[in-house]
Protein backbone atom coordinates (compact mmCIF):
# COMPACT_ATOMS: atom_id res chain seq x y z
CA UNK A 1 0.00 0.00 0.00
CA UNK A 2 2.96 2.31 0.44
CA UNK A 3 3.77 1.81 -3.17
CA UNK A 4 0.51 3.44 -4.30
CA UNK A 5 0.89 6.47 -2.13
CA UNK A 6 1.75 9.69 -3.76
CA UNK A 7 3.31 12.64 -2.33
CA UNK A 8 2.19 16.04 -3.32
CA UNK A 9 4.58 18.88 -3.47
CA UNK A 10 2.97 22.26 -3.27
CA UNK A 11 4.66 24.89 -5.26
CA UNK A 12 3.31 28.30 -6.24
CA UNK A 13 2.72 26.99 -9.72
CA UNK A 14 0.66 23.98 -8.51
CA UNK A 15 -1.25 26.25 -6.17
CA UNK A 16 -1.97 28.56 -9.10
CA UNK A 17 -3.13 25.58 -11.20
CA UNK A 18 -5.34 24.39 -8.35
CA UNK A 19 -6.80 27.89 -7.97
CA UNK A 20 -7.48 28.09 -11.72
CA UNK A 21 -9.05 24.63 -11.65
CA UNK A 22 -11.16 25.70 -8.70
CA UNK A 23 -12.16 28.94 -10.48
CA UNK A 24 -13.04 27.04 -13.64
CA UNK A 25 -15.10 24.50 -11.70
CA UNK A 26 -16.71 27.28 -9.63
CA UNK A 27 -17.54 29.27 -12.78
CA UNK A 28 -19.17 26.24 -14.39
CA UNK A 29 -21.12 25.45 -11.24
CA UNK A 30 -22.06 29.11 -10.80
CA UNK A 31 -23.38 29.37 -14.38
CA UNK A 32 -25.22 26.07 -13.95
CA UNK A 33 -26.72 27.26 -10.67
CA UNK A 34 -27.64 30.60 -12.27
CA UNK A 35 -29.37 28.72 -15.07
CA UNK A 36 -31.26 26.59 -12.52
CA UNK A 37 -32.17 29.73 -10.57
CA UNK A 38 -33.51 31.40 -13.75
CA UNK A 39 -35.54 28.29 -14.57
CA UNK A 40 -36.87 28.15 -11.02
CA UNK A 41 -37.69 31.89 -11.13
CA UNK A 42 -39.46 31.47 -14.48
CA UNK A 43 -41.31 28.45 -13.12
CA UNK A 44 -42.37 30.39 -10.02
CA UNK A 45 -43.55 33.30 -12.19
CA UNK A 46 -45.58 30.91 -14.31
CA UNK A 47 -47.00 29.26 -11.19
CA UNK A 48 -47.96 32.69 -9.86
CA UNK A 49 -49.61 33.61 -13.19
CA UNK A 50 -51.39 30.28 -13.25
CA UNK A 51 -52.58 30.84 -9.70
CA UNK A 52 -54.02 34.24 -10.69
CA UNK A 53 -55.65 32.66 -13.77
CA UNK A 54 -57.11 29.89 -11.61
CA UNK A 55 -58.47 32.49 -9.16
CA UNK A 56 -60.01 34.46 -12.01
CA UNK A 57 -61.53 31.30 -13.51
CA UNK A 58 -62.83 30.27 -10.09
CA UNK A 59 -64.58 33.64 -9.79
CA UNK A 60 -66.09 33.19 -13.25
CA UNK A 61 -67.15 29.66 -12.36
CA UNK A 62 -68.66 30.88 -9.10
CA UNK A 63 -70.75 33.42 -11.05
CA UNK A 64 -71.74 30.77 -13.56
CA UNK A 65 -72.42 28.35 -10.72
CA UNK A 66 -74.98 30.78 -9.33
CA UNK A 67 -76.55 31.08 -12.78
CA UNK A 68 -76.54 27.30 -13.04
CA UNK A 69 -78.32 27.00 -9.68
CA UNK A 70 -80.92 29.55 -10.82
CA UNK A 71 -81.37 27.68 -14.09
CA UNK A 72 -81.76 24.40 -12.20
CA UNK A 73 -84.38 25.99 -9.95
CA UNK A 74 -86.24 27.33 -12.99
CA UNK A 75 -85.97 23.92 -14.59
CA UNK A 76 -87.41 22.30 -11.46
CA UNK A 77 -90.32 24.78 -11.49
CA UNK A 78 -90.93 24.17 -15.20
CA UNK A 79 -90.71 20.41 -14.67
CA UNK A 80 -93.27 20.64 -11.85
CA UNK A 81 -95.55 22.75 -14.05
CA UNK A 82 -95.11 20.25 -16.87
CA UNK A 83 -96.04 17.36 -14.57
CA UNK A 84 -99.07 19.26 -13.32
CA UNK A 85 -100.22 20.14 -16.83
CA UNK A 86 -99.59 16.57 -17.96
CA UNK A 87 -101.68 15.28 -15.07
CA UNK A 88 -104.41 17.82 -15.88
CA UNK A 89 -104.29 16.78 -19.53
CA UNK A 90 -104.60 13.13 -18.50
CA UNK A 91 -107.62 13.98 -16.32
CA UNK A 92 -109.23 15.91 -19.16
CA UNK A 93 -108.46 13.07 -21.55
CA UNK A 94 -110.10 10.60 -19.18
CA UNK A 95 -113.14 12.89 -18.87
CA UNK A 96 -113.28 13.28 -22.65
CA UNK A 97 -113.09 9.51 -23.12
CA UNK A 98 -115.83 9.03 -20.53
CA UNK A 99 -117.96 11.68 -22.27
CA UNK A 100 -117.22 10.02 -25.61
CA UNK A 101 -118.37 6.66 -24.23
CA UNK A 102 -121.52 8.29 -22.80
CA UNK A 103 -122.23 10.01 -26.12
CA UNK A 104 -121.67 6.76 -28.00
CA UNK A 105 -124.18 4.94 -25.77
CA UNK A 106 -126.61 7.86 -26.20
CA UNK A 107 -126.08 7.70 -29.97
CA UNK A 108 -126.88 3.99 -29.86
CA UNK A 109 -130.04 4.70 -27.87
CA UNK A 110 -131.05 7.46 -30.31
CA UNK A 111 -130.38 5.17 -33.27
CA UNK A 112 -132.49 2.43 -31.65
CA UNK A 113 -135.28 4.91 -30.85
CA UNK A 114 -135.12 6.24 -34.43
CA UNK A 115 -135.43 2.72 -35.83
CA UNK A 116 -138.41 2.08 -33.55
CA UNK A 117 -139.97 5.41 -34.58
CA UNK A 118 -139.47 4.64 -38.27
CA UNK A 119 -141.01 1.22 -37.74
CA UNK A 120 -143.96 2.76 -35.85
CA UNK A 121 -144.30 5.42 -38.55
CA UNK A 122 -144.33 2.77 -41.27
CA UNK A 123 -147.02 0.91 -39.34
CA UNK A 124 -149.06 4.10 -38.67
CA UNK A 125 -148.66 5.57 -42.17
CA UNK A 126 -151.37 3.45 -43.81
CA UNK A 127 -153.78 4.25 -40.94
CA UNK A 128 -153.01 7.94 -41.38
CA UNK A 129 -153.74 7.73 -45.08
CA UNK A 130 -157.06 6.03 -44.34
CA UNK A 131 -157.90 8.71 -41.74
CA UNK A 132 -157.06 11.48 -44.24
CA UNK A 133 -159.32 9.91 -46.84
CA UNK A 134 -162.07 9.59 -44.24
CA UNK A 135 -161.72 13.27 -43.29
CA UNK A 136 -161.85 14.26 -46.93
CA UNK A 137 -165.06 12.27 -47.26
CA UNK A 138 -166.83 14.18 -44.42
CA UNK A 139 -169.23 16.82 -45.75
CA UNK A 140 -170.81 19.81 -44.00
CA UNK A 141 -174.11 17.95 -43.83
CA UNK A 142 -172.43 15.11 -41.92
CA UNK A 143 -171.23 17.68 -39.35
CA UNK A 144 -174.75 19.13 -38.97
CA UNK A 145 -176.14 15.66 -38.48
CA UNK A 146 -173.52 14.94 -35.79
CA UNK A 147 -174.47 18.19 -33.97
CA UNK A 148 -178.07 17.09 -33.86
CA UNK A 149 -177.27 13.99 -31.84
CA UNK A 150 -177.85 14.34 -28.11
CA UNK A 151 -175.22 11.66 -27.44
CA UNK A 152 -172.55 11.03 -30.05
CA UNK A 153 -172.44 7.50 -31.43
CA UNK A 154 -169.78 5.26 -30.03
C-alpha positions as a Python dict, from the first residue, in 0.01 Angstrom:
ca = {
    (1, 'X'): (0, 0, 0),
    (2, 'X'): (296, 231, 44),
    (3, 'X'): (377, 181, -317),
    (4, 'X'): (51, 344, -430),
    (5, 'X'): (89, 647, -213),
    (6, 'X'): (175, 969, -376),
    (7, 'X'): (331, 1264, -233),
    (8, 'X'): (219, 1604, -332),
    (9, 'X'): (458, 1888, -347),
    (10, 'X'): (297, 2226, -327),
    (11, 'X'): (466, 2489, -526),
    (12, 'X'): (331, 2830, -624),
    (13, 'X'): (272, 2699, -972),
    (14, 'X'): (66, 2398, -851),
    (15, 'X'): (-125, 2625, -617),
    (16, 'X'): (-197, 2856, -910),
    (17, 'X'): (-313, 2558, -1120),
    (18, 'X'): (-534, 2439, -835),
    (19, 'X'): (-680, 2789, -797),
    (20, 'X'): (-748, 2809, -1172),
    (21, 'X'): (-905, 2463, -1165),
    (22, 'X'): (-1116, 2570, -870),
    (23, 'X'): (-1216, 2894, -1048),
    (24, 'X'): (-1304, 2704, -1364),
    (25, 'X'): (-1510, 2450, -1170),
    (26, 'X'): (-1671, 2728, -963),
    (27, 'X'): (-1754, 2927, -1278),
    (28, 'X'): (-1917, 2624, -1439),
    (29, 'X'): (-2112, 2545, -1124),
    (30, 'X'): (-2206, 2911, -1080),
    (31, 'X'): (-2338, 2937, -1438),
    (32, 'X'): (-2522, 2607, -1395),
    (33, 'X'): (-2672, 2726, -1067),
    (34, 'X'): (-2764, 3060, -1227),
    (35, 'X'): (-2937, 2872, -1507),
    (36, 'X'): (-3126, 2659, -1252),
    (37, 'X'): (-3217, 2973, -1057),
    (38, 'X'): (-3351, 3140, -1375),
    (39, 'X'): (-3554, 2829, -1457),
    (40, 'X'): (-3687, 2815, -1102),
    (41, 'X'): (-3769, 3189, -1113),
    (42, 'X'): (-3946, 3147, -1448),
    (43, 'X'): (-4131, 2845, -1312),
    (44, 'X'): (-4237, 3039, -1002),
    (45, 'X'): (-4355, 3330, -1219),
    (46, 'X'): (-4558, 3091, -1431),
    (47, 'X'): (-4700, 2926, -1119),
    (48, 'X'): (-4796, 3269, -986),
    (49, 'X'): (-4961, 3361, -1319),
    (50, 'X'): (-5139, 3028, -1325),
    (51, 'X'): (-5258, 3084, -970),
    (52, 'X'): (-5402, 3424, -1069),
    (53, 'X'): (-5565, 3266, -1377),
    (54, 'X'): (-5711, 2989, -1161),
    (55, 'X'): (-5847, 3249, -916),
    (56, 'X'): (-6001, 3446, -1201),
    (57, 'X'): (-6153, 3130, -1351),
    (58, 'X'): (-6283, 3027, -1009),
    (59, 'X'): (-6458, 3364, -979),
    (60, 'X'): (-6609, 3319, -1325),
    (61, 'X'): (-6715, 2966, -1236),
    (62, 'X'): (-6866, 3088, -910),
    (63, 'X'): (-7075, 3342, -1105),
    (64, 'X'): (-7174, 3077, -1356),
    (65, 'X'): (-7242, 2835, -1072),
    (66, 'X'): (-7498, 3078, -933),
    (67, 'X'): (-7655, 3108, -1278),
    (68, 'X'): (-7654, 2730, -1304),
    (69, 'X'): (-7832, 2700, -968),
    (70, 'X'): (-8092, 2955, -1082),
    (71, 'X'): (-8137, 2768, -1409),
    (72, 'X'): (-8176, 2440, -1220),
    (73, 'X'): (-8438, 2599, -995),
    (74, 'X'): (-8624, 2733, -1299),
    (75, 'X'): (-8597, 2392, -1459),
    (76, 'X'): (-8741, 2230, -1146),
    (77, 'X'): (-9032, 2478, -1149),
    (78, 'X'): (-9093, 2417, -1520),
    (79, 'X'): (-9071, 2041, -1467),
    (80, 'X'): (-9327, 2064, -1185),
    (81, 'X'): (-9555, 2275, -1405),
    (82, 'X'): (-9511, 2025, -1687),
    (83, 'X'): (-9604, 1736, -1457),
    (84, 'X'): (-9907, 1926, -1332),
    (85, 'X'): (-10022, 2014, -1683),
    (86, 'X'): (-9959, 1657, -1796),
    (87, 'X'): (-10168, 1528, -1507),
    (88, 'X'): (-10441, 1782, -1588),
    (89, 'X'): (-10429, 1678, -1953),
    (90, 'X'): (-10460, 1313, -1850),
    (91, 'X'): (-10762, 1398, -1632),
    (92, 'X'): (-10923, 1591, -1916),
    (93, 'X'): (-10846, 1307, -2155),
    (94, 'X'): (-11010, 1060, -1918),
    (95, 'X'): (-11314, 1289, -1887),
    (96, 'X'): (-11328, 1328, -2265),
    (97, 'X'): (-11309, 951, -2312),
    (98, 'X'): (-11583, 903, -2053),
    (99, 'X'): (-11796, 1168, -2227),
    (100, 'X'): (-11722, 1002, -2561),
    (101, 'X'): (-11837, 666, -2423),
    (102, 'X'): (-12152, 829, -2280),
    (103, 'X'): (-12223, 1001, -2612),
    (104, 'X'): (-12167, 676, -2800),
    (105, 'X'): (-12418, 494, -2577),
    (106, 'X'): (-12661, 786, -2620),
    (107, 'X'): (-12608, 770, -2997),
    (108, 'X'): (-12688, 399, -2986),
    (109, 'X'): (-13004, 470, -2787),
    (110, 'X'): (-13105, 746, -3031),
    (111, 'X'): (-13038, 517, -3327),
    (112, 'X'): (-13249, 243, -3165),
    (113, 'X'): (-13528, 491, -3085),
    (114, 'X'): (-13512, 624, -3443),
    (115, 'X'): (-13543, 272, -3583),
    (116, 'X'): (-13841, 208, -3355),
    (117, 'X'): (-13997, 541, -3458),
    (118, 'X'): (-13947, 464, -3827),
    (119, 'X'): (-14101, 122, -3774),
    (120, 'X'): (-14396, 276, -3585),
    (121, 'X'): (-14430, 542, -3855),
    (122, 'X'): (-14433, 277, -4127),
    (123, 'X'): (-14702, 91, -3934),
    (124, 'X'): (-14906, 410, -3867),
    (125, 'X'): (-14866, 557, -4217),
    (126, 'X'): (-15137, 345, -4381),
    (127, 'X'): (-15378, 425, -4094),
    (128, 'X'): (-15301, 794, -4138),
    (129, 'X'): (-15374, 773, -4508),
    (130, 'X'): (-15706, 603, -4434),
    (131, 'X'): (-15790, 871, -4174),
    (132, 'X'): (-15706, 1148, -4424),
    (133, 'X'): (-15932, 991, -4684),
    (134, 'X'): (-16207, 959, -4424),
    (135, 'X'): (-16172, 1327, -4329),
    (136, 'X'): (-16185, 1426, -4693),
    (137, 'X'): (-16506, 1227, -4726),
    (138, 'X'): (-16683, 1418, -4442),
    (139, 'X'): (-16923, 1682, -4575),
    (140, 'X'): (-17081, 1981, -4400),
    (141, 'X'): (-17411, 1795, -4383),
    (142, 'X'): (-17243, 1511, -4192),
    (143, 'X'): (-17123, 1768, -3935),
    (144, 'X'): (-17475, 1913, -3897),
    (145, 'X'): (-17614, 1566, -3848),
    (146, 'X'): (-17352, 1494, -3579),
    (147, 'X'): (-17447, 1819, -3397),
    (148, 'X'): (-17807, 1709, -3386),
    (149, 'X'): (-17727, 1399, -3184),
    (150, 'X'): (-17785, 1434, -2811),
    (151, 'X'): (-17522, 1166, -2744),
    (152, 'X'): (-17255, 1103, -3005),
    (153, 'X'): (-17244, 750, -3143),
    (154, 'X'): (-16978, 526, -3003),
}
